[in-house]
XYZ file of C-alpha atoms in Angstrom:
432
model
C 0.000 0.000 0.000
C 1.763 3.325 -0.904
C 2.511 5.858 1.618
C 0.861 9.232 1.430
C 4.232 10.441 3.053
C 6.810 8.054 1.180
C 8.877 11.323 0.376
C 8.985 12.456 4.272
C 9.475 8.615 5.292
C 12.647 8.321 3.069
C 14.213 11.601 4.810
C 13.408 10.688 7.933
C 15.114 7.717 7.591
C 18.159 9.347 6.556
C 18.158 11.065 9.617
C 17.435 8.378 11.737
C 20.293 6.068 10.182
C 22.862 9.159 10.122
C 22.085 10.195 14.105
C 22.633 6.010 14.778
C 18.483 6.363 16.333
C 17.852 2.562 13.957
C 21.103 1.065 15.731
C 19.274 2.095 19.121
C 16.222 0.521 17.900
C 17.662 -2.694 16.698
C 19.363 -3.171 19.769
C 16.798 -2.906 21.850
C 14.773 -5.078 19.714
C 17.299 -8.252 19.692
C 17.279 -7.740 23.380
C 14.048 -8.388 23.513
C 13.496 -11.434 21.692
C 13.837 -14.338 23.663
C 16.477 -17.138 22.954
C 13.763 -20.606 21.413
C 14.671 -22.710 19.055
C 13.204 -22.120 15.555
C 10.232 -23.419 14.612
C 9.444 -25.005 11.117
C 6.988 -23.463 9.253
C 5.601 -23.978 5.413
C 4.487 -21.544 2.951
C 2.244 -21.880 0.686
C 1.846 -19.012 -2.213
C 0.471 -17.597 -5.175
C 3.329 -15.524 -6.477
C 6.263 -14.668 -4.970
C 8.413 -11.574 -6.324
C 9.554 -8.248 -4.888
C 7.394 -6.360 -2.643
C 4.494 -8.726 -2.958
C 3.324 -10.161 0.348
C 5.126 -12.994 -0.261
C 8.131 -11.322 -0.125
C 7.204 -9.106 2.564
C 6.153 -11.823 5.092
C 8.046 -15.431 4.217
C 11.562 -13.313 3.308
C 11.438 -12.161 7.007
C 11.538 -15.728 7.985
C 14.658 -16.333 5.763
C 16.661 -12.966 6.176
C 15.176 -11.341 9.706
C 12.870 -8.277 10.271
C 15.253 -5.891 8.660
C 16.362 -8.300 6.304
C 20.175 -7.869 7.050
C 19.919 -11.770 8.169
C 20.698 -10.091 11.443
C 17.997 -9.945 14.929
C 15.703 -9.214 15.229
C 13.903 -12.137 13.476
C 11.102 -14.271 14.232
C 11.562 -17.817 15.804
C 10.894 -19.618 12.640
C 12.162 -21.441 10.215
C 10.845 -21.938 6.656
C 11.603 -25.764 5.453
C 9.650 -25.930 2.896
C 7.254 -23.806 -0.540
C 4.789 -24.534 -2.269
C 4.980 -21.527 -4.974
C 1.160 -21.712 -7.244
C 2.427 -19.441 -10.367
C 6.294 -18.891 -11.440
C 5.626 -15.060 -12.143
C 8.152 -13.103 -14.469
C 10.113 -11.514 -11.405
C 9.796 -14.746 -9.438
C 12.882 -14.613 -6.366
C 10.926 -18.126 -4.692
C 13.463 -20.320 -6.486
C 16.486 -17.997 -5.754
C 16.141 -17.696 -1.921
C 15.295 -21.787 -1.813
C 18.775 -21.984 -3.318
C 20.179 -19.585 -1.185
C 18.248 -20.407 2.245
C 17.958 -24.445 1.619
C 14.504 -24.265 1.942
C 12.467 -27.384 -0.341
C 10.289 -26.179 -3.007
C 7.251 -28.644 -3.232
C 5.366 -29.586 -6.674
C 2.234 -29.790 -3.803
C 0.607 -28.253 -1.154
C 0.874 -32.069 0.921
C 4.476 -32.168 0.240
C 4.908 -28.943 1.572
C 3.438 -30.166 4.441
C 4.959 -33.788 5.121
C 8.191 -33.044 3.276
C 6.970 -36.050 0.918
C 6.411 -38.130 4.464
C 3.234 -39.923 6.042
C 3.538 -37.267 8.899
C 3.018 -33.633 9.160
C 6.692 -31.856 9.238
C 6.044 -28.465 10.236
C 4.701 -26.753 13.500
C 2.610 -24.189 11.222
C 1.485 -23.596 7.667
C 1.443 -19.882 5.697
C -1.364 -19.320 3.156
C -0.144 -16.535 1.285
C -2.678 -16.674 -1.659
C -2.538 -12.566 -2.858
C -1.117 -11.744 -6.165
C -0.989 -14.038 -8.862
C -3.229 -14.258 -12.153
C -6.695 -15.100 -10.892
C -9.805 -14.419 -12.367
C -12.472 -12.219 -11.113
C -16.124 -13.315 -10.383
C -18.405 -12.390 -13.046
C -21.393 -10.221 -11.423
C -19.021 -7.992 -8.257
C -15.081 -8.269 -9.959
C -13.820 -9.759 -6.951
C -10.022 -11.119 -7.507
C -10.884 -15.303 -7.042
C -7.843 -16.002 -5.319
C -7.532 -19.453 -3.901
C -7.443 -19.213 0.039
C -9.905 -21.408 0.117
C -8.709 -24.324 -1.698
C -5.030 -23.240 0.073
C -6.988 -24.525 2.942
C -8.858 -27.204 1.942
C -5.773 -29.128 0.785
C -3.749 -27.904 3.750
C -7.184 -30.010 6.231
C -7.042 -32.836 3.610
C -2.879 -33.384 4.727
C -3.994 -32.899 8.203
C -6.613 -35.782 8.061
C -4.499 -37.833 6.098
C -1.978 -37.464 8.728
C -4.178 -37.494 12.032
C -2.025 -34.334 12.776
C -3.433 -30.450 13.030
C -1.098 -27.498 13.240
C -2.058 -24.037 13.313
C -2.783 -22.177 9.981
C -2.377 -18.233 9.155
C -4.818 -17.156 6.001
C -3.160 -13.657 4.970
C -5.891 -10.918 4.566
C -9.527 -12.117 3.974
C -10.713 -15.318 4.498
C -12.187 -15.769 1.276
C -13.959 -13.908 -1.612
C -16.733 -15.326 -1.137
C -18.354 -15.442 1.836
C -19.958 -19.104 2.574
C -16.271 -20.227 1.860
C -15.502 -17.995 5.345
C -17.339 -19.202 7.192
C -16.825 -23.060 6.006
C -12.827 -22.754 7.227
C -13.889 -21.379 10.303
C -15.918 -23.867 11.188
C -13.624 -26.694 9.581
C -10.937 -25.225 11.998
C -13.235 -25.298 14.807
C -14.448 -29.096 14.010
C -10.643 -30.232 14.219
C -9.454 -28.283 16.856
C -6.438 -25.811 15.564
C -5.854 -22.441 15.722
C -6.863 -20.209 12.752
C -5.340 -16.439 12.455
C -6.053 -14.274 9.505
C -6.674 -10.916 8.528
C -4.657 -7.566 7.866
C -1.519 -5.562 9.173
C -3.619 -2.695 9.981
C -4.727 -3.899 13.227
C -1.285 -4.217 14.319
C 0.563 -1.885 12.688
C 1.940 1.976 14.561
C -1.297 4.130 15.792
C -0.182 7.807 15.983
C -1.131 8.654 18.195
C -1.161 5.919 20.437
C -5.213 4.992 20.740
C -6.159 1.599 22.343
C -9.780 2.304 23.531
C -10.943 1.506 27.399
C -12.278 -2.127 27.249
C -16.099 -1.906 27.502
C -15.911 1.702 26.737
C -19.284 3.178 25.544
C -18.823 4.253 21.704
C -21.556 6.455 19.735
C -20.515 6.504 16.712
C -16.812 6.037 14.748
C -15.791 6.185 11.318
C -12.481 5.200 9.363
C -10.916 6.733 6.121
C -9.494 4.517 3.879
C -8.276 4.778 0.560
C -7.513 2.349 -2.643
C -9.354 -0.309 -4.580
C -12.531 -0.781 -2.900
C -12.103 -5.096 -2.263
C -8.050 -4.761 -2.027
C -7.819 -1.584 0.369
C -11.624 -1.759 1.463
C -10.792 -4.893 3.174
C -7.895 -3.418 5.557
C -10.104 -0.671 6.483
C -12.815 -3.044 7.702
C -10.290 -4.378 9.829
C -8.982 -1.029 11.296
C -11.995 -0.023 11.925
C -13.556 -3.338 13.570
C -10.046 -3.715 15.513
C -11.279 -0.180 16.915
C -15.131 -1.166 17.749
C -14.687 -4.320 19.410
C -13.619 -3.199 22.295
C -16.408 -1.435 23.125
C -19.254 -2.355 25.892
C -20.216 -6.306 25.281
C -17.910 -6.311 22.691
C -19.096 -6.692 18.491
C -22.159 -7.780 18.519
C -22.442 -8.645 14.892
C -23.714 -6.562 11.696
C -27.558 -6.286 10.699
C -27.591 -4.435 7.803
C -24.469 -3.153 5.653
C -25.279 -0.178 3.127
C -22.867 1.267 0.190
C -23.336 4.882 -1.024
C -21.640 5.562 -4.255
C -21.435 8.899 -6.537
C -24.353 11.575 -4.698
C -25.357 8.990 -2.109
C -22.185 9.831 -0.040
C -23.088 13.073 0.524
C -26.237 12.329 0.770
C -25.722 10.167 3.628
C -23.729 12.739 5.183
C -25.982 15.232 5.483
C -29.009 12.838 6.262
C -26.517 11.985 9.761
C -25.921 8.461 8.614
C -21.976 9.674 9.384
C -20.390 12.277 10.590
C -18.251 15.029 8.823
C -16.792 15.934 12.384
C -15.748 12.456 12.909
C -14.782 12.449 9.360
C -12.739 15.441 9.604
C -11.225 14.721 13.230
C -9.751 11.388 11.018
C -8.141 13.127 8.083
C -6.286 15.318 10.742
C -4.283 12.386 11.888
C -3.037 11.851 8.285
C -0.321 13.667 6.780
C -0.526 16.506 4.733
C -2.728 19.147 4.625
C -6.394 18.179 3.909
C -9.518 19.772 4.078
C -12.503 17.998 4.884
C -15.015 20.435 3.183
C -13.959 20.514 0.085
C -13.711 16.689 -0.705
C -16.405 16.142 -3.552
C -16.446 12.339 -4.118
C -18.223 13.106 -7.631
C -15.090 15.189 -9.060
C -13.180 12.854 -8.259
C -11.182 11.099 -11.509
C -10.663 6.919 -11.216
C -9.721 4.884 -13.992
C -11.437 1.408 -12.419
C -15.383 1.626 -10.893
C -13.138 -0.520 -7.973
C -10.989 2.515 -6.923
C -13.705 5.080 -6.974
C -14.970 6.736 -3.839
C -17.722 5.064 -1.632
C -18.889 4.706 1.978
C -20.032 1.656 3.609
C -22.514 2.431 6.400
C -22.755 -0.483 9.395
C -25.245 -0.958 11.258
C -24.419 -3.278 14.553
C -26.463 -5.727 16.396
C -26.376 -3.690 19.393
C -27.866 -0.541 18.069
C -24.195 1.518 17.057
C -23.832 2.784 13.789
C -20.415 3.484 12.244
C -19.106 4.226 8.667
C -15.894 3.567 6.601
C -15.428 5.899 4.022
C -13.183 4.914 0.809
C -11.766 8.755 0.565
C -10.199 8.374 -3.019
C -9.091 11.711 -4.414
C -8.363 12.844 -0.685
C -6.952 10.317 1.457
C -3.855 8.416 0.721
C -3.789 6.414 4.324
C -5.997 5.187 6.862
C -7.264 6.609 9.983
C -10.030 6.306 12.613
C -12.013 8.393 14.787
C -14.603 8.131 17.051
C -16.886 9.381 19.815
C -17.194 8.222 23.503
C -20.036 8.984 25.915
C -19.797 11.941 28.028
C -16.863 13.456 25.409
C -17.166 16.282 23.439
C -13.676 15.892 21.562
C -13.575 12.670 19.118
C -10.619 10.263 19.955
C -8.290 9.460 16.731
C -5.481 8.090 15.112
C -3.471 7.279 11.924
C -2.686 3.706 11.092
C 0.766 4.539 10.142
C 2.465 1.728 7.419
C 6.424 1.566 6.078
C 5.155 1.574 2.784
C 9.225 1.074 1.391
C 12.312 -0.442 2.035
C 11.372 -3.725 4.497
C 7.773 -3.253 5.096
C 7.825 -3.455 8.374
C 4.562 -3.581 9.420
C 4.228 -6.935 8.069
C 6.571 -7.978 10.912
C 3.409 -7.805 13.659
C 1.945 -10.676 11.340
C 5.019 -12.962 11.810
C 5.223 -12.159 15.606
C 1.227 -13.002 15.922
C 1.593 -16.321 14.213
C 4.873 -17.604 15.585
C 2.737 -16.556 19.453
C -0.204 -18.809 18.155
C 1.796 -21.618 17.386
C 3.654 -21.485 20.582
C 0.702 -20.930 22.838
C -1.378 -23.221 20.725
C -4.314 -20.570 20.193
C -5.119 -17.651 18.158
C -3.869 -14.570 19.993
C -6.268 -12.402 18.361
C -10.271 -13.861 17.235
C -10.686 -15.091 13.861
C -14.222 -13.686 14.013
C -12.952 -10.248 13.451
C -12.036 -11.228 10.024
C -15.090 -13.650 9.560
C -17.384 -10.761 10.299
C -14.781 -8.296 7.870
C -15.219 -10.646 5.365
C -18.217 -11.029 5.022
C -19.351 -7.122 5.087
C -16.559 -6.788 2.450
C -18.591 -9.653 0.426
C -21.599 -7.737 0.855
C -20.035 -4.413 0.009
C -18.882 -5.722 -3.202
C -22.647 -6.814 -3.989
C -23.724 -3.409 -3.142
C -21.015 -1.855 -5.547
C -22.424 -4.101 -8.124
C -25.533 -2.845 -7.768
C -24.631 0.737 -7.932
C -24.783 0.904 -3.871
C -27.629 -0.416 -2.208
C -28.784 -1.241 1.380
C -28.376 -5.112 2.346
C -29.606 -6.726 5.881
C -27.130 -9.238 6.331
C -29.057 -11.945 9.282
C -25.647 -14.218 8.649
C -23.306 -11.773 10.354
C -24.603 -12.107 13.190
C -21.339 -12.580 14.947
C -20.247 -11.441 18.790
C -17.261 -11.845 19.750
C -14.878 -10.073 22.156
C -10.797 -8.616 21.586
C -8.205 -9.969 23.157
C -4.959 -8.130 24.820
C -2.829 -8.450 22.011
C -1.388 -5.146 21.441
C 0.105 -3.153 18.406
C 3.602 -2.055 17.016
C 3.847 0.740 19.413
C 1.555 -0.642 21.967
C 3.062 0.474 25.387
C 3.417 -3.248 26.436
C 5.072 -4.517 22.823
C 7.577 -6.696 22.939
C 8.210 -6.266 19.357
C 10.448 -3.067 18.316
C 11.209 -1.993 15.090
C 11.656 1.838 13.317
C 8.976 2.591 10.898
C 10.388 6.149 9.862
C-alpha cells in the first residue's frame, strides 16, 4: 500500500540512520526477543516476487525483520514452498537456493516433506497476487485461500495431525467459503489467524480504547481499490469497535453509497463530517474535509472510486468507513465516547518502502499462536470483515444499495494483544 508520506518517510530515515536512532532501535529489539529454538513453518503461495506479500512476510523468515539476516527475526524457520504461479520476477526459487529451503510440486508435500507425517509446526497461506480471475457479477479477484486450505485439512486428516494455519488478509472472496474454514478449523481443533496488518501496525497517536468503553458513533478513512484496500479498512476499523461495551455484537444491515449517495448520507446523519474530519487530521498533509467532492473525483477502475459503507451493529451503534479516493492516501479512525465532546483518533501509520515493516506484527502473531497453541487475536474479526466486504462488493455491483445481512450475526470479544507501538510490545522496530 503506498505511503501518502513516502517522500517524508525516506528523509526521515536518513536522519534516523545518520544520528545512529535505527542502531538504538535494533538493539533494543534483539534484546528483547527471547532465545527458542526455531520453529518449522511452510508456505504456501500464489506468487512470490519483490514487494508482494510474499516477499514481505516469508523473506522475514529467511533474512530477519530488517532483512540484514541479522535480529531481530522471528523464531521460525521456513523448510519448505509450495509456490502456485512462477511469475516473471519470481525470487521463490532464488532464496530456496540460497536459504535451503524445499520447493514442493504440492501443497501435501509442503506439508509432510513427501512423508506420512506432518513436518512443520505451522502452515502460511499466502494466496494474494498471482493471475486469478475475477467473479463475473461484483469483480472480486478469485484467489484461492480457500482451496489453500482445503488441501492444507485434507494433509492434516491424512496425517491425524493439526497445526495451526495463518490465512493472509480475507478469508475468502466469497463469503460461505468464510465461514466453512472457520468452522472446519473449529471441528478439528487448531488455531486459525487471519486478517490484515492494519490492526497491528503503529497508531499515531497511540489509541487503544478503554475495554467496555461506551462508543456512539466512529468512522475510518481509507483509501484504494474498494475489495483490495476496502478490506484493511474493515479491519482497522472493527479492531477499533470491538472493544467497546459487550464487545461486536455482529452486523444487521451493511449499506454502500456511491457517486451523490455519499453526501447524501452525510448530510441525512448516517456519518459524521466531524468524525470524518477529526480522522483526516491524523493523516499527513494538509487536507480539508469540506472541500472533498467524491463526484469530481477522476478513477480509472469503478473498484478505486470513492464510496462509503454504512454499518449498522447488532447492538444498536452505527459506524461508517469511508473509501476517501481523491483525498486520502492512508488510513485513519475516529470516534466518539459517551460523556466526550472531543472525538478520539489516530493514523494507522504503514512503512510503505524499504522492508515493510509492518508486516513484521503478522510474523510475531503467528509464531505466538503456534507457541501458545491458540489464536492470539479472534478469527471472528475477520469472519465478520469478510463477510461485510462480500456484501459491500454486492452493493457496488448494484450501484450501492442497502443489504440486511441476518448471517453476520457474529459477537465476539478482543483480546490483549497489542500493536507495534503498543506500550506493552515486545516487538520493536523503526517505521520512519
Amino acid at each position: 500500500m503506498p505511503s501518502p508520506s513516502r517522500r517524508d518517510f525516506l528523509q526521515q530515515s536518513a536522519h534516523t540512520l545518520a544520528g545512529g536512532t535505527f542502531a538504538n532501535w535494533v538493539s533494543r529489539a534483539a534484546a528483547a526477543e527471547p532465545r527458542v529454538d526455531p520453529l518449522p513453518v511452510a508456505a504456501l503461495i500464489t506468487s512470490y516476487y519483490p514487494v508482494s506479500h510474499a516477499d514481505v512476510i516469508v523473506s522475514k523468515i529467511l533474512e530477519g525483520y530488517q532483512r540484514n539476516n541479522e535480529a531481530p527475526r522471528p523464531a521460525l524457520k521456513l523448510v519448505s514452498m509450495y509456490v502456485e504461479q512462477n511469475h516473471e520476477h519470481d525470487i521463490s526459487r532464488s532464496l530456496a537456493e540460497k536459504h535451503d529451503v524445499r520447493l514442493c510440486r504440492s501443497i501435501d508435500e509442503a506439508i509432510t516433506l513427501g512423508t506420512d507425517r506432518v513436518q512443520v509446526r505451522g502452515v502460511l497461506g499466502i494466496a494474494e497476487h498471482g493471475n486469478y480471475p475475477l467473479t463475473p457479477e461484483t469483480q472480486q479477484k478469485m484467489y484461492p485461500r480457500r482451496r489453500f486450505f482445503d488441501e492444507t485439512v485434507a494433509t492434516f486428516d491424512r496425517c491425524r495431525q493439526v497445526v495451526p494455519y495463518f490465512n493472509d488478509k480475507h478469508l475468502s472472496y466469497r463469503w460461505a467459503d468464510a465461514q466453512a474454514m472457520v468452522d472446519t478449523a473449529r471441528e478439528r481443533r487448531f488455531p486459525l489467524l487471519a486478517g490484515s496488518s492494519l490492526p497491528l501496525t503503529w497508531r499515531l497517536p497511540v489509541l487503544e480504547l478503554p475495554r467496555d468503553c461506551a462508543i456512539e458513533e466512529a468512522l475510518t478513512i481509507g483509501y484504494g481499490p474498494l475489495e483490495d484496500y476496502g478490506f484493511h479498512a474493515l479491519e482497522a476499523h472493527e479492531c477499533m469497535l470491538e472493544r467497546r461495551r459487550g464487545g461486536e455484537a455482529g452486523v444487521s444491515a451493511v449499506e454502500v453509497a456511491l457517486g451523490p449517495q455519499i453526501r447524501e448520507t452525510e448530510r441525512a446523519g448516517r456519518w459524521s463530517s466531524e468524525l470524518f474530519a477529526a480522522a483526516l487530521r491524523m493523516l499527513p498533509g494538509n487536507k480539508n474535509a469540506t472541500t472533498w467532492d467524491p463526484l469530481t473525483v477522476e478513477y480509472d477502475n469503478p473498484r478505486s472510486q470513492p464510496a462509503a459503507y454504512l454499518l449498522d451493529h447488532r447492538d444498536g451503534l452505527k459506524s461508517a468507513v469511508v473509501m476517501a479516493a481523491g483525498l486520502s492516501g492512508g488510513f485513519s479512525f475516529a470516534c466518539r465516547l459517551r460523556g466526550e465532546s472531543k472525538p478520539r483518533a489516530c493514523w494507522f501509520k504503514l512503512q510503505d518502502w524499504g522492508v515493510f515493516g509492518h508486516f513484521s506484527y503478522l510474523l510475531e502473531a503467528f509464531e505466538a499462536t503456534i507457541r501458545q497453541g491458540e489464536a492470539v487475536y479472534p478469527i471472528e474479526r475477520t469472519l465478520l470483515t469478510t463477510g461485510i466486504l462480500d456484501r459491500c462488493m454486492q452493493g457496488l455491483a448494484a450501484g450501492g444499495s442497502r443489504q440486511e445481512t441476518p448471517e453476520l450475526a457474529i459477537a465476539y470479544r478482543s483480546t490483549d494483544w497489542g500493536f507495534a507501538n503498543h506500550p506493552q510490545s515486545k516487538l520493536i522496530l523503526p517505521h520512519d
